[in-house]
PDB file of C-alpha atoms in Angstrom:
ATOM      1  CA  UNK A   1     -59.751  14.389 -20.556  1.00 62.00           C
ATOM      2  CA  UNK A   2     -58.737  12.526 -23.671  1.00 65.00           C
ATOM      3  CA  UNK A   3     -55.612  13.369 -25.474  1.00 71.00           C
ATOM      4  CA  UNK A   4     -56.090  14.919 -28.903  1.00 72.00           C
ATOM      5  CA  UNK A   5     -54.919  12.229 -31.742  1.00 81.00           C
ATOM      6  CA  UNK A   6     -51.499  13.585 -33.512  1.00 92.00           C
ATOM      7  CA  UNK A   7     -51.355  14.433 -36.729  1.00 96.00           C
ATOM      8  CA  UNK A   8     -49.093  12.099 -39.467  1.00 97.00           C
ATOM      9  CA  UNK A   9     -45.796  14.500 -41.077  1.00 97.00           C
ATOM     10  CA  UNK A  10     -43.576  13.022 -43.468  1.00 98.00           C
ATOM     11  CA  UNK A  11     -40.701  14.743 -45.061  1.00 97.00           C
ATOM     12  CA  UNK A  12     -38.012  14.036 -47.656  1.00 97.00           C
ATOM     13  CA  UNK A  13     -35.462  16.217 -49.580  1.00 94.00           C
ATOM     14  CA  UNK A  14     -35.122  16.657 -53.142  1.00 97.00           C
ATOM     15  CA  UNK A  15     -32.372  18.113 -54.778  1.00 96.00           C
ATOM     16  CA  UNK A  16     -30.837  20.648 -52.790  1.00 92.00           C
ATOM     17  CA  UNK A  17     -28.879  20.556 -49.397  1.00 94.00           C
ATOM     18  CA  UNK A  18     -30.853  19.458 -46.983  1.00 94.00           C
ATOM     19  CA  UNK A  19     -30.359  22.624 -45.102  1.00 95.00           C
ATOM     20  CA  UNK A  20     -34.267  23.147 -44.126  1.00 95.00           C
ATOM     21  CA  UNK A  21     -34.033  19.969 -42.580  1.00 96.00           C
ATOM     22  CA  UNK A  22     -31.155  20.770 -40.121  1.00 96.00           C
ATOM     23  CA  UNK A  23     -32.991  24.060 -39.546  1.00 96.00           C
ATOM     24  CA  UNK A  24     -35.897  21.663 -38.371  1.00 95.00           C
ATOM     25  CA  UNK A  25     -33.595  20.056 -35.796  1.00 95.00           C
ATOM     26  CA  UNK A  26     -32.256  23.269 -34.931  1.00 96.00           C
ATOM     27  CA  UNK A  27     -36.036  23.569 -33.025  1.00 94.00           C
ATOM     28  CA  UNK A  28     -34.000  22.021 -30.799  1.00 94.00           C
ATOM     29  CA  UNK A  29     -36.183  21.595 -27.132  1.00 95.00           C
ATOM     30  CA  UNK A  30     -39.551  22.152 -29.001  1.00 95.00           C
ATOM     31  CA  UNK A  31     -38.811  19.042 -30.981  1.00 94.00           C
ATOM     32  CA  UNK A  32     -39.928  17.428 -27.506  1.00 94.00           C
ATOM     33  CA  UNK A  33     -42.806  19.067 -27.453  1.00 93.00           C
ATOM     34  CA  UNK A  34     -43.281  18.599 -31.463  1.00 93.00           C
ATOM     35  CA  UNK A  35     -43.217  14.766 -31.117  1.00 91.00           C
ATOM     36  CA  UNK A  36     -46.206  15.087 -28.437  1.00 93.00           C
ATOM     37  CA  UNK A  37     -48.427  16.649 -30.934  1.00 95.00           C
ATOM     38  CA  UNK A  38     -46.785  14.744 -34.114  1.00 96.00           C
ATOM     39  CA  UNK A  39     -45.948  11.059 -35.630  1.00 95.00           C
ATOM     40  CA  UNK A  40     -42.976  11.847 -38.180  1.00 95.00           C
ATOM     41  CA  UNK A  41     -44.192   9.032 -40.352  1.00 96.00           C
ATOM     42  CA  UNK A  42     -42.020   9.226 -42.955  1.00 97.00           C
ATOM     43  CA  UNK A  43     -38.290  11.176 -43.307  1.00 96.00           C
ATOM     44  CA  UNK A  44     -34.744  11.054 -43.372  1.00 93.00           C
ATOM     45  CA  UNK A  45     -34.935  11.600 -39.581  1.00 89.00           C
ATOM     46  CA  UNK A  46     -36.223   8.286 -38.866  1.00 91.00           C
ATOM     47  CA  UNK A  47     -36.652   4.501 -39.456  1.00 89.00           C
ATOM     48  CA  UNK A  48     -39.592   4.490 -41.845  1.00 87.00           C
ATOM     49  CA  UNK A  49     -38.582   3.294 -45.383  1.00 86.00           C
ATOM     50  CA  UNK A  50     -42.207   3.732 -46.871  1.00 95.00           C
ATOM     51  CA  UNK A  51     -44.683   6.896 -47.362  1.00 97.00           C
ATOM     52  CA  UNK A  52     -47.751   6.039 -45.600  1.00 97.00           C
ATOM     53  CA  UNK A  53     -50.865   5.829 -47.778  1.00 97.00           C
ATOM     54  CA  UNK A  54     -52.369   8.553 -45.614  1.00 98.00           C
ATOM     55  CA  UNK A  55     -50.382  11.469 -43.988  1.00 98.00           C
ATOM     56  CA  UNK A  56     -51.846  14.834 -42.647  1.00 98.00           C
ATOM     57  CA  UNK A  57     -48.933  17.212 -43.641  1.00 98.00           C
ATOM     58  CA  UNK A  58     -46.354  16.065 -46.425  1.00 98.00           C
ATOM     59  CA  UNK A  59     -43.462  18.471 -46.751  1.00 98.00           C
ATOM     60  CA  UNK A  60     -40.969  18.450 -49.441  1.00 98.00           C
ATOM     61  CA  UNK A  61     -37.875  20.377 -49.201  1.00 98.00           C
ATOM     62  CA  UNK A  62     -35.291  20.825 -52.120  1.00 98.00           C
ATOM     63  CA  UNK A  63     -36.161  21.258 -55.988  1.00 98.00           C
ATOM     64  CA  UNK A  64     -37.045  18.672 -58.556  1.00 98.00           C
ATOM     65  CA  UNK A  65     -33.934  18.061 -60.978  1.00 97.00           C
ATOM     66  CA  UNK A  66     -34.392  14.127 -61.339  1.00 97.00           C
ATOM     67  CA  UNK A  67     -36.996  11.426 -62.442  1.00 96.00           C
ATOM     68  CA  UNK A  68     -36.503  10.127 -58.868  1.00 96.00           C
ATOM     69  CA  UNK A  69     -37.171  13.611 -57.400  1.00 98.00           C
ATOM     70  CA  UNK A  70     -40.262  13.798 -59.847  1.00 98.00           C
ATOM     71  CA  UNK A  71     -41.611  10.463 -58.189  1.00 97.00           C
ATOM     72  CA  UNK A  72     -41.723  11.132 -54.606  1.00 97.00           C
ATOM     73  CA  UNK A  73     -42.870  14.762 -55.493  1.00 98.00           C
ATOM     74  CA  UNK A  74     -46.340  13.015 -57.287  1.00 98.00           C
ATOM     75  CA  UNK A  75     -46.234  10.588 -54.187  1.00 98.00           C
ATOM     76  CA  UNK A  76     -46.001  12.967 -51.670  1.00 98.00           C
ATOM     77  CA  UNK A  77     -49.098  14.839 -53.043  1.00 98.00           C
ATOM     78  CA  UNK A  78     -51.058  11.656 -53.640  1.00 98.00           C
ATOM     79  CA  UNK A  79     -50.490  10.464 -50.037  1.00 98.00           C
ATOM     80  CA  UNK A  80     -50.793  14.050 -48.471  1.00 98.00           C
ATOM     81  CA  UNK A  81     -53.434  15.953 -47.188  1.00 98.00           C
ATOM     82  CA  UNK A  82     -51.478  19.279 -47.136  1.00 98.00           C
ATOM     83  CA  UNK A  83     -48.504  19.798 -48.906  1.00 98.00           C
ATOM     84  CA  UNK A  84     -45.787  22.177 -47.917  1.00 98.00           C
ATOM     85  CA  UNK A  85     -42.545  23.661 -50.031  1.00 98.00           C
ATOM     86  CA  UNK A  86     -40.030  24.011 -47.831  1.00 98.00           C
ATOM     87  CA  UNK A  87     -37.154  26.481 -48.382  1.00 97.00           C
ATOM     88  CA  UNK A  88     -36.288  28.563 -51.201  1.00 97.00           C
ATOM     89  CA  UNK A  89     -35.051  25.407 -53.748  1.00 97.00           C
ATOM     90  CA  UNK A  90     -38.656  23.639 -52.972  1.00 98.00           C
ATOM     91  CA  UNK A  91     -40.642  27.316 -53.690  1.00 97.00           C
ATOM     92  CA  UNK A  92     -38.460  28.884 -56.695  1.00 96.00           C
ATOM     93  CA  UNK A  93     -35.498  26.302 -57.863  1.00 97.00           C
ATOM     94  CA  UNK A  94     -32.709  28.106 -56.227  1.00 95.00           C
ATOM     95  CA  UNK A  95     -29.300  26.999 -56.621  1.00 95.00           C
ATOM     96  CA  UNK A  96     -30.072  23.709 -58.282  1.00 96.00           C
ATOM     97  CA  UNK A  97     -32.418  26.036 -60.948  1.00 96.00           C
ATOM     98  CA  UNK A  98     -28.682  27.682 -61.886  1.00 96.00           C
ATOM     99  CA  UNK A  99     -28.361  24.772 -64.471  1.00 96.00           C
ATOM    100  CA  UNK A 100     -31.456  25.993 -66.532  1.00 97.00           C
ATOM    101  CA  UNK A 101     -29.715  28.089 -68.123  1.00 96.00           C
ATOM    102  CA  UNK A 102     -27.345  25.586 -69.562  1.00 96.00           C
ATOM    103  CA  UNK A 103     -28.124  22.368 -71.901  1.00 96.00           C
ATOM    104  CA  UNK A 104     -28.086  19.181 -70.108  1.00 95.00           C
ATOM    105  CA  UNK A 105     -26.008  17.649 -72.113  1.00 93.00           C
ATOM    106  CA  UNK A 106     -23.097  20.375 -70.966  1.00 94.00           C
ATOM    107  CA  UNK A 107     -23.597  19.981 -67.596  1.00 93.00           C
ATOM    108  CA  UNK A 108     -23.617  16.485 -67.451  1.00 91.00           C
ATOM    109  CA  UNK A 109     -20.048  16.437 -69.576  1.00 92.00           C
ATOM    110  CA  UNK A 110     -18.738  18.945 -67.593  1.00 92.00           C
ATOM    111  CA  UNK A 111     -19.709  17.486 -63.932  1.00 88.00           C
ATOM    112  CA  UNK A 112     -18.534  13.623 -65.517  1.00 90.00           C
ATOM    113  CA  UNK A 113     -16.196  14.386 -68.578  1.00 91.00           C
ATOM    114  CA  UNK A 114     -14.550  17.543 -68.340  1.00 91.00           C
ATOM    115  CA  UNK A 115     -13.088  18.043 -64.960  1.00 90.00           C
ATOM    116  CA  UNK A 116     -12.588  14.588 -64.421  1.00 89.00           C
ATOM    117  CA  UNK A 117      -8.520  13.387 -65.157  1.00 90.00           C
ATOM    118  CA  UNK A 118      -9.381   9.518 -64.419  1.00 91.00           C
ATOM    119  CA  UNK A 119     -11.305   7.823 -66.544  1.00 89.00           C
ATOM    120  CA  UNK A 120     -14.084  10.425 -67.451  1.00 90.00           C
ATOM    121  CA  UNK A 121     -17.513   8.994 -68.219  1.00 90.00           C
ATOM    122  CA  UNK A 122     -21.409   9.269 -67.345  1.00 89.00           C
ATOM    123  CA  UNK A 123     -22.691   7.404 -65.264  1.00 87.00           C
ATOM    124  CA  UNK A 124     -25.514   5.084 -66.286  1.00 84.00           C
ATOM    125  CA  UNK A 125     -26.238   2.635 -63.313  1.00 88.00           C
ATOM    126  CA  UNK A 126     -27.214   4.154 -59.360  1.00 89.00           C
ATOM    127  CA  UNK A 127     -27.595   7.476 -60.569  1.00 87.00           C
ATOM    128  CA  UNK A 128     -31.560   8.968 -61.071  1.00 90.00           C
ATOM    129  CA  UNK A 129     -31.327  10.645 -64.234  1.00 91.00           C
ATOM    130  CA  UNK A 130     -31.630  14.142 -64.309  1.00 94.00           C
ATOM    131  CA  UNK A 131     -34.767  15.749 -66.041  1.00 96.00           C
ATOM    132  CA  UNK A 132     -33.960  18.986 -68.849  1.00 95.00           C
ATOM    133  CA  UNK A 133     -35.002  21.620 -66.725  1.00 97.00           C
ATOM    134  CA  UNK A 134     -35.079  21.818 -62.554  1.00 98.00           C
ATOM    135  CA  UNK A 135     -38.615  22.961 -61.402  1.00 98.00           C
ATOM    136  CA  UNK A 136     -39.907  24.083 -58.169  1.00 98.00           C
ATOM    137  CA  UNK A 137     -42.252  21.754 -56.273  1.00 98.00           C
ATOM    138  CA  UNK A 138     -45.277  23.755 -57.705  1.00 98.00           C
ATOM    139  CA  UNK A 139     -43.940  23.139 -61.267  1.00 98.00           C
ATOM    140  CA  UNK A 140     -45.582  19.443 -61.018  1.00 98.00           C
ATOM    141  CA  UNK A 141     -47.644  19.360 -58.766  1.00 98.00           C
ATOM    142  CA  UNK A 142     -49.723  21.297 -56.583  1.00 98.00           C
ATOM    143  CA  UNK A 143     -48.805  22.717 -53.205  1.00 98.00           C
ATOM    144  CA  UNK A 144     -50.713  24.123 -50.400  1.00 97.00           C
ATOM    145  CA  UNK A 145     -48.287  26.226 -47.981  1.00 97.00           C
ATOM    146  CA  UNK A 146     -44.652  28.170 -49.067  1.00 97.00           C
ATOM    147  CA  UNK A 147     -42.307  28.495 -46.952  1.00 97.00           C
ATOM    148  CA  UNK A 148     -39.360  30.417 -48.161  1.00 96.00           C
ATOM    149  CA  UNK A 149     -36.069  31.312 -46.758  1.00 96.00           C
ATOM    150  CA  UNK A 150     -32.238  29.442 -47.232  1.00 95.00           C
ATOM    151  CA  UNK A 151     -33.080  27.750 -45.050  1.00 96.00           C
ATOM    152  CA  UNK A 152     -36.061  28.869 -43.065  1.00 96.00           C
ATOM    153  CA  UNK A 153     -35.067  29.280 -39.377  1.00 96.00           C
ATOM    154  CA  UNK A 154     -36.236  26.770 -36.998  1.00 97.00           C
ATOM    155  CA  UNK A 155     -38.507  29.544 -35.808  1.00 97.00           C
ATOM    156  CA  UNK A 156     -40.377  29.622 -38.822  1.00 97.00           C
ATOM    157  CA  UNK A 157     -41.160  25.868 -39.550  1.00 97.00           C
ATOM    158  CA  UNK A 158     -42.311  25.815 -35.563  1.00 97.00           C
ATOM    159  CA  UNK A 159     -44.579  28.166 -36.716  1.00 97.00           C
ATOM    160  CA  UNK A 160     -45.415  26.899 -39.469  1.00 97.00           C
ATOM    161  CA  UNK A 161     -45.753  23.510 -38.025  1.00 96.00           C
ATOM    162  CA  UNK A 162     -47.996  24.957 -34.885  1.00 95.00           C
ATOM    163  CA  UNK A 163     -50.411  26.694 -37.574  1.00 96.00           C
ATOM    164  CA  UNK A 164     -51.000  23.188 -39.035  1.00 96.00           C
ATOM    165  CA  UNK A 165     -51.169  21.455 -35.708  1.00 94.00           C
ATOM    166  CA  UNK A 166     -53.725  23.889 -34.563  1.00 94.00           C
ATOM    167  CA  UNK A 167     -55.820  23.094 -38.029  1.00 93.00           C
ATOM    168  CA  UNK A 168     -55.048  26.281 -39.373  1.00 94.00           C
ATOM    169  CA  UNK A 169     -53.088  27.174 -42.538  1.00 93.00           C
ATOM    170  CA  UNK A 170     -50.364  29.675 -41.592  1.00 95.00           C
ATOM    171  CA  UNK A 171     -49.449  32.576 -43.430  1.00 92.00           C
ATOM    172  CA  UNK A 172     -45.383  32.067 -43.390  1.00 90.00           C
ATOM    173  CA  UNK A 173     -45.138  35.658 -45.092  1.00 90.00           C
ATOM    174  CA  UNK A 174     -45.131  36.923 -41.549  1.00 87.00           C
ATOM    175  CA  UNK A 175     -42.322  34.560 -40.589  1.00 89.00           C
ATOM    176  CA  UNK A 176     -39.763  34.568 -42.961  1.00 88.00           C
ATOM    177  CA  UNK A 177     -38.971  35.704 -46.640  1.00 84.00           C
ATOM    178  CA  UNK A 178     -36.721  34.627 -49.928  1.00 84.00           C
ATOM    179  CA  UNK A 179     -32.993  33.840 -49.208  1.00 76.00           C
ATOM    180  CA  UNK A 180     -33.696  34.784 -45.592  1.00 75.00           C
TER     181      UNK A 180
END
C-alpha cells in the first residue's frame, strides 16, 4: 500500500498580527499528524526563503496595507492552486482597515511626526510603503476559501486544512464566524 503524496501549503502574513498563525500552532499534537499529510513549503514557520512555483494550498493571513503586502498577495495567487483568507484582517480589513477612514498623509505624520519627541521624520529607506487604502485579500486578487474569526481557533484551520487535504473545499461557515 503506497502512501498518498502530500500536498504543498505555504503561508505568510500580511499586515496584521500574526495571530491566525499562532492559532495554527495552537493545533498543537495534530500538527504531527498535519506534517504527515503536508510539506509547509513556504512560511514564517520554517526555513524556506522562496514561494515555490507550484503549491497546492496558499494561505494568506493579515490585510494588504503595503506595496510589499500587494506583491506576495499577486504571488501567492500566481503560485497557488487554492487560495485561502485567513482570519478576519485577510477576509474584511479589520483593525489595519481602521486607517481608511483617515488620509494617509495623517497617519503617516502622526505614527512618524507627531508623537515622536526625538527627531520626528518618515521614514524612506527599509520601510514598504504603505498603499492609500488597506484592502482585504479579495480586494486584489481572487480567493477561493474564507476563513473568518480573530483569530480562527486552531479547531477551525484543522478543519479547514482536513477539508483541503481530503480534496474537498470546506465550508468554514460551520466552523467559525467574524471576530470569533
Amino acid at each position: 500500500m503506497s502512501t498518498p503524496p502530500k500536498i504543498t501549503v505555504a503561508t505568510t502574513w500580511l499586515d496584521g498580527c500574526s495571530g491566525c498563525h499562532m492559532s495554527f500552532l495552537d493545533m498543537d499534537e495534530r500538527l504531527i499528524e498535519l506534517v504527515q499529510q503536508v510539506d509547509i513549503v513556504y512560511s514564517p514557520l520554517v526555513d524556506t526563503k522562496t514561494l515555490p512555483d507550484h503549491v497546492d494550498v496558499g494561505i494568506l493571513e493579515g490585510s494588504i496595507s503595503s506595496e510589499d503586502d500587494l506583491e506576495k498577495a499577486h504571488a501567492f495567487r500566481k503560485h497557488c492552486k487554492i487560495l485561502v483568507s485567513l482570519g478576519d484582517c485577510a477576509v474584511n480589513g479589520n483593525v489595519p482597515a481602521m486607517r481608511n477612514h483617515f488620509k494617509l498623509a495623517d497617519v503617516v505624520d502622526r505614527a512618524y511626526r507627531d508623537t515622536v519627541t526625538f527627531q520626528p521624520q518618515t521614514p524612506t529607506q527599509g520601510v514598504p510603503a504603505l498603499l492609500a487604502v488597506v484592502k482585504p485579500i479579495h480586494g486584489v486578487v481572487g480567493v477561493d476559501v474564507f476563513v473568518p474569526g480573530c483569530p480562527p481557533s486552531a479547531d477551525a484551520i484543522w478543519y479547514v486544512l482536513s477539508e483541503l487535504i481530503a480534496g474537498r473545499i470546506p465550508e468554514p461557515s460551520a466552523v467559525t464566524r467574524f471576530g470569533a
